[in-house]
Structures are given as C-alpha cells and as structure tokens.
Amino acid sequence: MRTASSPTTSLLTVSDLRVNLGGAPVLRGVGLTVAAGEVAGLLGPNGVGKTTLLRAISGVAPSAAGHVQVHGATLAALGRRRLAQMVAVVQQLPEAPPELRVEELVLLGRTPHLGLLARESTRDYAIARQAMRRAGCAMLAERALGTLSGGQRRRAFIARALAQEPALLLLDEPTANLDVQAQGETFELLRQLAAEGVGVLVAVHDLTLAAAYCDRVVLLHEGRIVAVGTPAEVITADIVHRVYGAHVDVIHHPVHGAPIVVPARLEATRDH
Amino acid sequence: MSDIPAVVPAVLTEQSVIRAQRLRGGARTFGAIGLAAILLVAVITLAVMVGAAAIPARAVIAIILHRLPLLAIDLDTTGTSEAWQRIVMEVRLPRVLTAGVAGAALAYAGTTYQGVFRNPLADSFLLGIASGAALGASIAIMAPLGVDTYGFGLVPPLAFAGACLAVTLAYAAARIGDTVSNTRLILAGVAISSAAGAVTSFILLTGGERAIPIFAFLFGSFNSATWPRLWVALPYIALGGAVIAMHARLLNVLQLDEEQAAQLGIDVLRTKFVLLAAASLIAAAAVAMAGVIGFVGLIVPHVARMLIGTDYRRLLPLAALLGASFLIAADIIARTALQPQEVPVGVVTAIVGAPFFLTLMRARRLGG
C-alpha cells in the first residue's frame, strides 16, 4: 500500500533496518520515511518492535544492518550531539530523580545546544518556559517530579523534548494511561507542531486516536512493516484482524470520516 | 519610542522575570556557599587555636594574615611570641589545611561517585580505592627499603599507586566490549577490595611490631602532616577537581538514565570514564596523604544535597567546603578528646558522623 500523499521532503529515512536484541532479531528490515510537517503514527501489537525502532532512530539501539538518515545524513555521520539537536525523544516511562524540579528537567532539553562550559542563557530559559507553556506544565515549573501525577509527569517530559527544538519528534505511547481530555490535548499539540514544520513519529496503541490525528500510519508486525498509508487505508477490520488477531468493527466518523475502531462482540453478532 | 511594537513589552517582561528569578536563585546559591566558606574560615581559626598550648584567636589571625602571600597584612603582633608563630605556621596550620584538603577531596569525589552511579551509597571506597591504598601503604611500611622521598617516605606514593591500580583493575574487569555497567563496576570494586583487604590483613598479622604503623594508615591520621606532603598531593586534587567542575552540568544530565543522556547528545561512556578517573585521582591523592578516612565521602554529599538541591554545579563546591569543615572539626576532636593521646581521625568521623547522619536521614525521610 503506497500512500497517496507521498512526502516531498524526507526528514527521516529508515531503510532496511535490522536490529537484534540479545541475539534475537527484533527489526527484520524496516523501511519508512517521515516528512517535515507530518504526524506519522507507528502502530502494531505489543512487542513488535515499536520502541526498538524509536530507539534505533535516536541512536541508542545499535543496528545490525541498514541505516537511518536524518536530513540525508546517517547517524554515524551526524554524531550524538548533532543528532540530539535535530531529534528529540519522549520515552514511555523515562527515569529521573524525584527531587528534580520540572523547570530543571526541561532545561536539560537544552543540553545538545550548550557547549561543555556554557551556562544556560536567558534565551535558554525563555525557550524552556515556552516549551512548558505549550506542553501545559508552566504552572508546575517549581514542582518536584516526585510530586506529579502520571499525566503531569508526561507533560514535563514532552516539554523537555520541545526545549530541544527538534526537527523530528519521536514519542513512545505519549497518551498511555491519560484521560480522554489529556489524550486530545497531547495530539492537538502534535498537530500544531506539525503545522510548524516539525516531523512527528508517534507510537500509539489506540487505533482510533491514531486515525483521528495522524496523516499517515505505519503498521509494524513481527519486525516488519506490513502496511503504510492513510489511516483509512490501513485501519480496516481485515488488516486489524490479521495483525492483532482481534475481531473489530471499523466505522467512520460522521464529520471527518476517520476510521473508528470498536470491538465486535461476537455473541452479539451471533444473536442476529 | 512610540514605534515599538506591542509585543516587545511582553517579551521584555518575560525576560526580566527570568532574570529576576535567576538572580534570586543565584543569590540563594551564593548565600549557601558563602555561609559554608565563612564556616570553614571559622573552623580553621578554631582548629589552629586549640591544642596543647592554647593560642588566642587574635594571635592566630595576626600570624596567618602576616604570612599570607602577596597580602602580608600586618596586624598588631605584639604578644604573639616566636614560639606561637612556629606552632601556628609549622605544626598546626599544615595539619589543619591537610585535613581541610583531604575532607574537601573526599566529599568532592563522593559527590561525583554518587552522581555517576546514581547511587546514594557510592563513595570513594566502593571501587577499591581505600583497600588498594591500604595495601600499597602496608607494602611501603614493611618494605626493607630505607628510601626517604623528600622526607615523607614511600607510604604516600605506594598508597597512591595502590589506589589507582585497584580502580583500574575494577574498571577493566567491569568493562565488556563497549559497556561498563554500574552494577558490574561496583561488584568488581567489592571483589578487588576484599582481595586487597585480605593481603593487608595477612601483612598485619605476620608483620609483628613493624606492622603497627599500618594501623595509623588504616584509621587515618593527620599526625604526620607537613607542608611538602600537602604540596605533593595538591596538584592531583586540583587537576581532578577542575576536570569534574568542567563536567558538572553533564553530571546533571546523567541523573536521567543513560539512554536519555545519550538521546540528549551526551557520550555517556566517555563522560562516565572521565568523571570516574578524575574522582578516583582526587580520592587516591587524599587517601595517600591522610590514610583511610571513611564517612566523609558518604555523608557530606547528602548534607549538601539537602541544603542546596540537585544541581551539581552548586552541589560540588558546597560539598567540598562542608567536607573540609567536617574533617577539620573531626581532627580537632581527634587530637583533643583524649589528650595527650590522639584518637585516629577515621574513628572520630565514623563515631560522630553515623549518629548525625542517621538523625538527618530520619528527619528528612531520606531515601523515601
């Protein structure tokens, strides 16, 4: 399945990427692109390698073969620091000392832009504040991470990624365990960032949420990409059944037409 | 001025708010570090006053200020005898400053270890530094060599070599390919510590009377502190300290996990290696100079963190100042508590330090 809206400027190009973890192949030749200004959803059941793919793109999972290019340059050619100036990651459950204040955490996002002996400038502080406002955690600036709820903590880490001023933003399940309002706010923010030209690659479990907000989705299964395209092309009852083994009905949103995935109750169908 | 767009005041306000906030933060830091510096000067003065012959504060200050290089401030020195001058400049001041430098070095290294390992139990002794130094010192004491290096024997250089060798072995053993896991490094340090400790024990048991000076090293003492001994150790401590100070902000980044640090553009392996090497250099120099002194490198970083927070750029200098004051104060007790006999300073730091630390830990609910 090729997408109709093929990206013109490829910010991220992953080609034939193979990654082994502990000797076992996790990614078996993955190729994908993310363009500047698009939100791409990374879909797939638990354990298919979504997190590994995001780690490999950010240069922390060594690849056995294939390569990752950002703005046409391979990770090795870029080096850690230049890569971190362009690519920011929001991990699913990142660790940090509980006594660290939110503002201190967000300022750490300026690390790739600071020299060894440099101090954060007033501009760095202003960027951090702006990032906290956008991620909706400005009022938490003075709070210690250990005092935050799961959702507030997530916002703080998103703010840190924004403070990196990345061209490409990678997020691993940013809406897991969030309430429906916070889920919506997170994806609205990703859409805004895309409108400003940032490329976004986001691993999502919730197919309906992915369908509502992503320009394109990439479906990963057993270490390979099995479908790429618009949400309407990829998220069908048939494909979901083949990949997830789940029986679902896919209906369409009455206003914007995006697919909505609902569980198909087997006995309810049988009753008819 | 009327053609300034309306958005500018808002930006200016934000910038001035940030500046004001940073100024307040800076003032707090400066205040805490300034107070610690004043405390250190007070403790130094007190330490020079106290001893077999008590010397009044006025005289101490007059004598020291007079001898300060470049300044040579002349206060009224009437009533400060020749003997007092000699006691202050040749006996007490080198001892007090050696204790201060050792305390600062151990606390500074301990803060760095705790930061690199993200482990509140890490200190200079974890990687085999103490036991390596003790073994080196034991060999130096037992060696049938009458070598006298600049008047302070073979003990410091061999202690220093032993400490460095132990850390290097621990690091080499923990390194597998391109990774050095924190757990492996600590386990390797513990194993090497036990091995070196066993050999030291054997030397102690079989060495008879000649082995007795080893005890002095094992519990730490500033008994034999002299200016040359201090000058020899100082460059190592200054070099290691400068390297760590340069990496203090990266130490903040390492408080996240290593994967996040890498994703923020840090070369984690290299940074950890540089920090561990520098901290080990400092700790080894301190142990070579003063013997094995526990507890300073463990508790002072925690106290500093409670006072000033988690930013290593503020934490490291505060820990150094507090470590210096703490060890000088412990040495006052060591030489006055059972006068004319001396208590090993390592015994004092543990006996005073443990209850103090336990109280603090319970009061602050440290460690959750």
XYZ file of C-alpha atoms in Angstrom:
640
model
C 0.000 0.000 0.000
C 1.629 3.268 -1.015
C 0.371 6.474 0.352
C -1.278 8.993 -1.919
C 0.323 11.938 -0.099
C 3.911 10.808 -0.667
C 6.283 13.033 1.318
C 8.179 15.584 -0.718
C 10.878 16.475 1.785
C 12.083 13.407 3.634
C 13.217 14.425 7.091
C 13.721 10.870 8.282
C 14.594 7.928 6.062
C 14.910 4.458 7.517
C 15.996 1.771 5.090
C 16.225 -1.988 5.545
C 16.900 -1.517 9.257
C 17.702 -4.677 11.191
C 18.161 -4.669 14.939
C 18.924 -7.656 17.155
C 18.398 -7.617 20.888
C 20.208 -10.307 22.851
C 20.864 -12.202 19.617
C 17.186 -12.326 18.623
C 16.077 -10.283 15.613
C 13.573 -7.601 16.640
C 13.520 -5.500 13.474
C 13.916 -7.544 10.276
C 14.352 -4.945 7.587
C 12.220 -1.893 8.297
C 11.933 0.965 5.847
C 9.934 4.123 6.391
C 10.066 7.866 5.889
C 8.751 10.793 7.869
C 8.401 14.173 6.179
C 8.685 17.571 7.798
C 5.233 18.743 8.815
C 3.521 15.381 9.125
C 2.312 13.313 12.034
C 3.097 9.678 11.339
C 1.618 7.026 13.599
C 3.547 3.873 14.425
C 1.061 1.078 15.049
C 1.337 -2.570 15.968
C 0.615 -5.041 18.770
C 2.709 -5.197 21.932
C 6.235 -6.458 21.411
C 6.521 -5.970 17.645
C 9.461 -3.592 17.953
C 7.890 -0.107 18.044
C 10.027 1.018 20.967
C 13.124 -0.606 19.447
C 12.511 1.255 16.193
C 12.264 4.599 18.019
C 15.420 3.756 19.988
C 17.292 2.850 16.808
C 16.261 6.108 15.146
C 17.525 8.062 18.166
C 20.835 6.197 18.014
C 20.622 4.217 21.253
C 19.865 0.751 19.819
C 22.731 -0.496 17.643
C 21.580 -1.652 14.236
C 22.865 -4.879 12.695
C 22.202 -3.693 9.158
C 20.503 -0.976 7.178
C 20.601 2.672 8.058
C 18.827 5.662 9.492
C 19.224 9.064 7.862
C 18.111 12.410 9.219
C 18.115 15.212 6.658
C 20.031 12.826 4.389
C 22.885 12.206 6.825
C 23.454 8.872 8.559
C 23.527 8.714 12.352
C 27.241 7.886 12.343
C 27.989 10.907 10.154
C 25.914 13.170 12.397
C 27.283 12.122 15.785
C 25.322 12.158 19.043
C 25.273 15.860 19.617
C 24.093 16.974 16.182
C 21.543 14.170 16.173
C 20.200 15.409 19.517
C 19.948 18.932 18.097
C 17.540 17.575 15.478
C 15.801 14.595 17.072
C 14.041 14.630 20.453
C 12.552 11.583 22.138
C 9.742 11.241 24.652
C 10.172 7.789 26.187
C 7.243 5.903 27.599
C 8.452 5.699 31.204
C 11.593 7.809 31.493
C 13.529 7.811 34.765
C 14.552 10.977 36.590
C 15.400 11.860 40.188
C 12.158 12.555 42.117
C 13.568 15.733 43.668
C 14.357 17.280 40.267
C 12.116 20.301 39.573
C 10.124 20.431 36.331
C 11.950 23.543 35.138
C 15.322 21.887 35.770
C 14.198 18.844 33.782
C 13.003 20.975 30.873
C 16.245 22.977 30.863
C 18.116 19.687 30.376
C 16.481 19.692 26.939
C 18.893 22.496 26.040
C 21.874 20.142 26.555
C 22.610 19.445 22.861
C 22.696 23.188 22.181
C 25.127 24.029 25.001
C 28.926 23.713 24.903
C 30.809 21.899 27.668
C 31.483 25.010 29.714
C 28.411 27.038 28.723
C 25.719 28.064 31.184
C 22.071 28.269 30.174
C 21.422 31.765 28.850
C 18.302 33.843 29.392
C 17.296 32.679 25.910
C 17.554 29.030 27.004
C 15.344 29.814 29.988
C 12.845 31.562 27.702
C 12.774 28.544 25.369
C 12.221 26.234 28.357
C 9.346 28.411 29.585
C 7.759 28.476 26.167
C 8.098 24.668 25.979
C 6.419 24.282 29.381
C 3.565 26.565 28.333
C 2.998 24.590 25.143
C 3.094 21.239 26.908
C 0.723 22.591 29.550
C 3.030 22.382 32.535
C 4.092 26.012 33.053
C 2.309 26.113 36.397
C 4.265 23.047 37.508
C 7.681 24.657 36.888
C 8.710 24.722 40.556
C 7.265 21.316 41.450
C 9.497 18.296 42.077
C 8.933 15.415 39.667
C 8.194 13.063 42.558
C 5.088 15.095 43.449
C 3.493 14.911 39.989
C 0.720 12.675 38.683
C 1.450 10.386 35.749
C -0.143 12.795 33.292
C 1.684 15.852 34.671
C 4.949 13.956 34.534
C 4.294 13.081 30.877
C 3.774 16.772 30.093
C 7.068 17.673 31.772
C 8.962 15.203 29.574
C 7.157 16.441 26.454
C 8.216 19.973 27.439
C 11.820 18.811 27.722
C 11.640 17.369 24.193
C 10.181 20.668 22.914
C 13.003 22.599 24.594
C 15.379 20.642 22.352
C 13.732 22.498 19.414
C 13.818 19.326 17.330
C 13.088 18.949 13.631
C 11.895 15.419 14.338
C 9.981 14.402 17.439
C 9.717 10.738 18.435
C 7.130 9.758 21.048
C 6.548 6.331 22.569
C 2.940 5.904 23.691
C 2.574 9.505 24.906
C -1.098 9.029 25.716
C -0.976 5.685 27.534
C -2.874 5.967 30.830
C -4.033 9.510 30.096
C -7.657 10.570 30.417
C -9.558 11.434 27.278
C -9.034 15.186 27.642
C -5.279 14.858 28.124
C -5.113 12.459 25.155
C -6.797 15.038 22.953
C -4.566 17.866 24.190
C -1.418 15.823 23.530
C -2.398 15.048 19.939
C -3.598 18.619 19.305
C -0.109 19.730 20.342
C 1.470 17.250 17.920
C -0.730 18.627 15.118
C 0.320 22.200 15.968
C 3.994 21.187 15.912
C 3.497 19.505 12.529
C 1.853 22.677 11.239
C 5.049 24.500 12.213
C 7.108 22.039 10.153
C 8.178 19.510 12.775
C 8.072 15.867 11.701
C 6.383 13.660 14.289
C 6.634 9.886 14.616
C 4.430 8.618 17.411
C 3.918 5.056 18.609
C 0.252 4.624 19.507
C -1.847 1.767 20.782
C -5.200 3.412 20.387
C -6.089 2.917 16.706
C -8.993 5.365 16.841
C -6.804 8.079 18.292
C -4.136 7.398 15.654
C -6.763 7.521 12.921
C -8.117 10.848 14.150
C -4.789 12.670 14.298
C -2.183 11.023 12.046
C -1.566 11.968 8.412
C -0.129 8.552 7.773
C 0.185 5.375 9.779
C 2.798 2.654 9.611
C 1.801 -0.790 10.803
C 4.587 -2.879 12.285
C 4.228 -6.619 12.770
C 6.860 -9.198 13.699
C 9.696 -6.793 12.992
C 8.449 -5.799 9.540
C 6.264 -3.074 8.132
C 3.092 -4.734 6.878
C 1.094 -1.681 5.846
C 1.698 2.023 5.213
C -0.848 4.592 4.203
C -3.549 6.947 5.338
C -5.474 5.796 8.392
C -8.440 4.947 6.152
C -6.242 2.704 4.013
C -4.511 0.878 6.858
C -7.049 0.714 9.648
C -9.558 -1.767 8.272
C -11.312 -4.614 10.055
C -9.480 -7.082 7.855
C -5.946 -5.746 8.499
C -6.604 -5.306 12.216
C -7.777 -8.897 12.396
C -4.742 -10.181 10.519
C -2.202 -8.230 12.563
C -3.772 -8.065 16.002
C -5.882 -11.200 15.772
C -8.764 -9.137 17.120
C -12.325 -9.012 15.859
C -13.239 -5.360 15.411
C -15.718 -3.265 13.516
C -14.361 -0.179 11.792
C -16.923 2.571 11.391
C -16.323 6.100 10.185
C -16.523 9.418 11.954
C -19.660 11.266 10.877
C -17.821 14.592 10.388
C -14.265 13.964 9.196
C -14.622 10.346 8.127
C -11.638 8.975 10.075
C -11.886 5.278 10.963
C -13.185 4.417 14.427
C -12.299 1.000 15.792
C -14.786 -0.672 18.093
C -14.653 -4.202 19.417
C -17.015 -6.576 17.596
C -18.946 -8.511 20.221
C -19.025 -11.994 18.814
C -22.060 -13.272 20.737
C -23.946 -10.057 19.901
C -23.335 -10.768 16.212
C -24.297 -14.379 16.654
C -27.661 -13.379 18.227
C -28.692 -11.669 14.994
C 9.945 55.124 21.462
C 6.335 55.075 20.318
C 7.015 52.811 17.352
C 7.967 49.789 19.468
C 5.503 47.026 18.638
C 3.100 45.970 21.321
C 4.637 42.514 21.717
C 8.001 43.815 22.858
C 6.927 44.771 26.381
C 5.561 41.273 26.892
C 8.836 39.693 25.801
C 10.802 42.144 27.911
C 8.618 41.350 30.885
C 9.209 37.646 30.423
C 12.947 38.188 30.097
C 13.088 40.412 33.126
C 11.051 37.878 35.102
C 13.526 35.164 34.095
C 16.445 37.416 35.015
C 14.945 38.253 38.383
C 14.232 34.592 39.044
C 17.771 33.561 38.104
C 19.180 36.370 40.231
C 17.201 35.101 43.216
C 18.381 31.551 42.560
C 21.951 32.810 42.193
C 21.669 34.750 45.450
C 20.435 31.644 47.283
C 23.326 29.586 45.922
C 25.807 32.313 46.694
C 24.350 32.614 50.187
C 24.678 28.909 50.976
C 28.178 28.642 49.524
C 29.201 31.921 51.206
C 27.964 30.694 54.590
C 29.859 27.424 54.129
C 33.011 29.410 53.295
C 32.599 31.558 56.424
C 32.083 28.407 58.472
C 35.277 26.953 57.013
C 37.315 30.035 57.931
C 35.883 29.904 61.474
C 36.669 26.193 61.823
C 40.216 26.702 60.524
C 40.803 29.506 63.019
C 39.410 27.426 65.877
C 41.485 24.397 64.848
C 44.690 26.431 64.883
C 43.821 27.922 68.302
C 43.176 24.586 70.012
C 45.925 22.252 71.166
C 48.430 21.508 73.909
C 49.198 25.221 74.029
C 46.068 27.312 73.529
C 46.646 30.322 71.294
C 44.096 33.179 71.288
C 42.142 33.860 68.090
C 43.612 37.354 67.723
C 47.129 35.989 67.655
C 46.208 33.213 65.218
C 44.610 35.681 62.817
C 47.522 38.100 63.110
C 50.118 35.392 62.447
C 48.276 33.887 59.475
C 47.423 37.207 57.837
C 51.044 38.275 58.210
C 52.230 35.185 56.345
C 49.633 35.295 53.554
C 51.476 35.511 50.259
C 51.054 38.796 48.364
C 48.925 40.304 51.112
C 51.183 40.143 54.173
C 48.779 42.255 56.181
C 50.451 43.494 59.321
C 48.192 43.493 62.307
C 49.453 44.362 65.718
C 51.566 41.277 66.525
C 52.588 42.347 69.988
C 52.063 39.462 72.351
C 52.486 36.814 69.672
C 55.629 35.030 70.660
C 58.168 33.400 68.391
C 57.027 30.016 69.760
C 53.415 30.691 68.839
C 54.440 31.653 65.346
C 56.307 28.392 64.966
C 53.409 26.326 66.374
C 50.917 28.008 64.043
C 52.952 28.005 60.850
C 54.931 24.786 61.175
C 52.724 22.473 63.206
C 49.064 23.370 63.288
C 48.379 25.150 60.007
C 49.827 22.433 57.751
C 47.893 19.835 59.712
C 44.636 21.801 59.593
C 44.958 22.594 55.895
C 45.844 18.975 55.096
C 42.694 17.864 56.917
C 40.713 20.515 55.028
C 42.071 19.497 51.629
C 41.514 15.800 52.378
C 37.952 16.459 53.579
C 37.157 18.588 50.544
C 38.670 15.979 48.211
C 36.804 13.042 49.759
C 33.475 14.910 49.731
C 34.005 16.149 46.175
C 34.912 12.662 44.947
C 31.993 11.138 46.882
C 29.545 13.591 45.314
C 30.889 12.672 41.891
C 30.643 8.917 42.532
C 27.065 9.252 43.797
C 26.235 11.225 40.663
C 27.884 8.866 38.198
C 26.408 5.738 39.781
C 23.067 7.398 40.620
C 23.502 5.538 43.885
C 23.381 7.228 47.301
C 25.713 4.581 48.752
C 28.541 5.191 46.331
C 31.681 6.765 47.729
C 35.433 6.708 47.196
C 35.724 3.374 48.946
C 33.389 1.437 46.739
C 35.776 0.933 43.840
C 38.614 -0.438 45.936
C 40.386 2.890 46.408
C 40.715 2.597 50.183
C 41.806 -1.021 50.248
C 44.173 -0.562 47.320
C 45.758 2.409 49.084
C 45.952 0.484 52.374
C 47.714 -2.403 50.672
C 50.156 -0.016 48.978
C 50.842 1.687 52.305
C 51.325 -1.661 54.069
C 53.861 -2.760 51.480
C 55.675 0.568 51.812
C 55.803 0.256 55.586
C 57.063 -3.341 55.513
C 59.462 -2.906 52.579
C 63.092 -3.266 53.616
C 63.962 -0.121 51.676
C 65.365 2.809 53.549
C 64.221 5.137 50.794
C 63.258 8.565 52.014
C 61.430 10.522 49.333
C 61.501 14.200 50.189
C 61.145 13.422 53.869
C 57.855 11.591 53.819
C 58.745 8.036 52.976
C 57.329 5.602 50.480
C 53.861 5.445 52.028
C 52.086 8.179 50.017
C 53.420 7.180 46.584
C 52.729 3.473 47.092
C 49.300 4.191 48.618
C 48.519 6.351 45.609
C 49.723 3.644 43.217
C 47.685 1.001 45.068
C 44.514 3.091 44.898
C 44.934 3.817 41.192
C 45.744 0.181 40.433
C 42.650 -1.058 42.295
C 40.314 1.312 40.435
C 41.890 0.492 37.080
C 41.506 -3.241 37.746
C 37.873 -2.782 38.792
C 37.151 -0.754 35.656
C 38.938 -3.231 33.376
C 37.108 -6.166 34.964
C 33.729 -4.432 34.631
C 34.245 -3.448 31.029
C 32.723 -5.819 28.498
C 33.099 -4.576 24.949
C 31.825 -1.023 24.842
C 29.782 -1.089 28.018
C 30.651 -0.610 31.674
C 27.586 -1.314 33.762
C 27.326 0.395 37.133
C 26.441 -2.843 38.886
C 29.387 -4.727 37.395
C 31.740 -1.891 38.340
C 30.551 -1.866 41.960
C 30.736 -5.665 42.199
C 34.248 -5.664 40.725
C 35.246 -2.952 43.228
C 33.907 -5.005 46.125
C 35.781 -8.118 44.927
C 39.067 -6.248 44.499
C 38.558 -4.573 47.893
C 38.193 -7.932 49.600
C 41.281 -9.332 47.897
C 43.425 -6.307 48.776
C 41.975 -6.241 52.304
C 42.888 -9.894 52.799
C 46.500 -9.304 51.782
C 46.705 -6.260 54.100
C 45.328 -8.360 56.972
C 47.917 -11.036 56.286
C 50.704 -8.441 56.389
C 49.297 -7.050 59.649
C 49.103 -10.497 61.265
C 52.561 -11.654 60.236
C 54.399 -8.325 60.381
C 54.788 -8.151 64.145
C 55.819 -4.813 65.615
C 56.973 -3.386 62.310
C 53.370 -3.571 61.061
C 51.973 -1.314 63.795
C 52.267 1.912 61.734
C 49.875 0.307 59.244
C 47.105 0.773 61.794
C 47.688 4.524 61.726
C 47.122 4.455 57.984
C 44.043 2.220 58.208
C 42.227 4.630 60.505
C 43.587 7.842 59.070
C 45.680 10.459 60.789
C 46.983 13.955 60.217
C 49.656 13.364 62.789
C 52.461 13.488 60.288
C 51.064 16.282 58.084
C 53.706 18.592 56.712
C 53.737 21.329 54.094
C 55.688 19.259 51.497
C 53.257 16.357 51.868
C 50.373 18.735 51.230
C 52.103 20.355 48.231
C 52.748 16.972 46.638
C 49.092 15.878 46.841
C 47.574 19.223 45.876
C 48.225 19.193 42.088
C 46.413 15.845 41.651
C 43.452 17.104 43.650
C 43.374 20.409 41.774
C 43.572 18.673 38.391
C 40.839 16.134 39.198
C 38.690 18.851 40.736
C 38.975 21.070 37.682
C 38.022 18.217 35.331
C 34.959 17.367 37.418
C 33.939 21.031 37.675
C 34.042 21.240 33.878
C 31.682 18.255 33.644
C 29.311 19.320 36.425
C 26.442 20.138 34.051
C 26.847 16.782 32.303
C 26.611 15.159 35.726
C 23.146 16.732 35.939
C 22.222 15.135 32.609
C 23.497 11.744 33.812
C 20.918 11.870 36.624
C 18.419 10.866 33.955
C 19.074 7.318 32.803
C 21.913 6.656 30.385
C 19.598 6.244 27.416
C 18.054 9.676 27.928
C 21.508 11.193 28.430
C 22.584 9.673 25.103
C 19.413 10.994 23.443
C 20.355 14.449 24.739
C 23.621 14.173 22.821
C 25.981 13.049 25.615
C 28.727 10.489 25.007
C 27.809 8.576 28.164
C 30.694 6.086 28.224
C 33.336 8.760 27.736
C 31.760 11.151 30.251
C 31.477 8.440 32.900
C 35.078 7.373 32.326
C 36.411 10.928 32.619
C 34.400 11.600 35.781
C 35.383 8.312 37.443
C 39.048 8.784 36.573
C 39.070 12.331 37.943
C 37.199 11.387 41.131
C 39.483 8.411 41.689
C 42.565 10.598 41.231
C 41.285 13.013 43.878
C 40.293 10.290 46.316
C 43.552 8.394 45.836
C 45.569 11.561 46.484
C 43.540 12.263 49.641
C 43.958 8.728 50.963
C 47.678 8.728 50.160
C 48.030 11.962 52.120
C 45.853 11.143 55.108
C 45.172 7.420 55.268
C 41.799 5.739 55.153
C 39.071 8.060 56.421
C 35.533 6.811 55.997
C 32.168 8.526 56.088
C 33.176 11.970 54.761
C 32.645 10.986 51.137
C 29.369 9.295 52.008
C 27.518 11.750 54.261
C 28.757 15.182 53.220
C 27.273 14.918 49.692
C 23.893 14.056 51.220
C 24.008 17.016 53.599
C 24.978 19.319 50.738
C 22.117 17.976 48.611
C 19.622 18.645 51.387
C 20.865 22.214 51.677
C 21.109 23.216 48.025
C 19.284 20.724 45.789
C 20.376 18.527 42.932
C 22.286 20.844 40.573
C 25.849 19.515 40.598
C 27.243 22.914 39.657
C 26.203 24.157 43.101
C 26.401 20.826 44.892
C 30.088 20.119 44.202
C 31.563 23.358 45.616
C 29.260 23.228 48.649
C 30.195 19.585 49.344
C 33.898 20.479 49.126
C 33.537 23.350 51.627
C 31.443 21.286 54.038
C 33.776 18.288 53.710
C 36.755 20.490 54.605
C 34.997 21.915 57.684
C 33.784 18.486 58.765
C 37.188 16.806 58.609
C 38.988 19.731 60.292
C 36.408 19.632 63.086
C 36.791 15.855 63.384
C 40.558 16.308 63.621
C 40.111 18.841 66.462
C 38.235 16.148 68.367
C 40.809 13.525 67.363
C 43.692 15.400 68.924
C 41.936 16.940 71.945
C 39.400 14.359 73.169
C 41.907 12.082 74.939
C 44.835 14.460 75.261
C 47.743 13.844 75.177
C 46.828 10.682 73.282
C 45.400 11.006 69.773
C 42.291 9.223 68.533
C 42.529 8.169 64.862
C 40.521 10.712 62.875
C 38.737 7.940 60.940
C 37.335 6.701 64.244
C 36.027 10.192 65.030
C 34.391 10.708 61.620
C 32.533 7.415 61.994
C 31.514 7.878 65.641
C 30.378 11.484 65.150
C 29.200 11.009 61.592
C 26.993 7.953 61.995
C 24.523 9.303 64.606
C 24.464 12.716 62.899
C 23.675 11.090 59.581
C 21.032 8.747 60.997
C 19.275 11.675 62.683
C 19.328 13.660 59.473
C 18.117 10.693 57.460
C 15.110 10.168 59.708
C 14.316 13.884 59.965
C 14.385 14.369 56.185
C 12.950 10.950 55.330
C 15.920 10.478 53.058
C 15.628 7.644 50.598
C 11.819 7.673 50.593
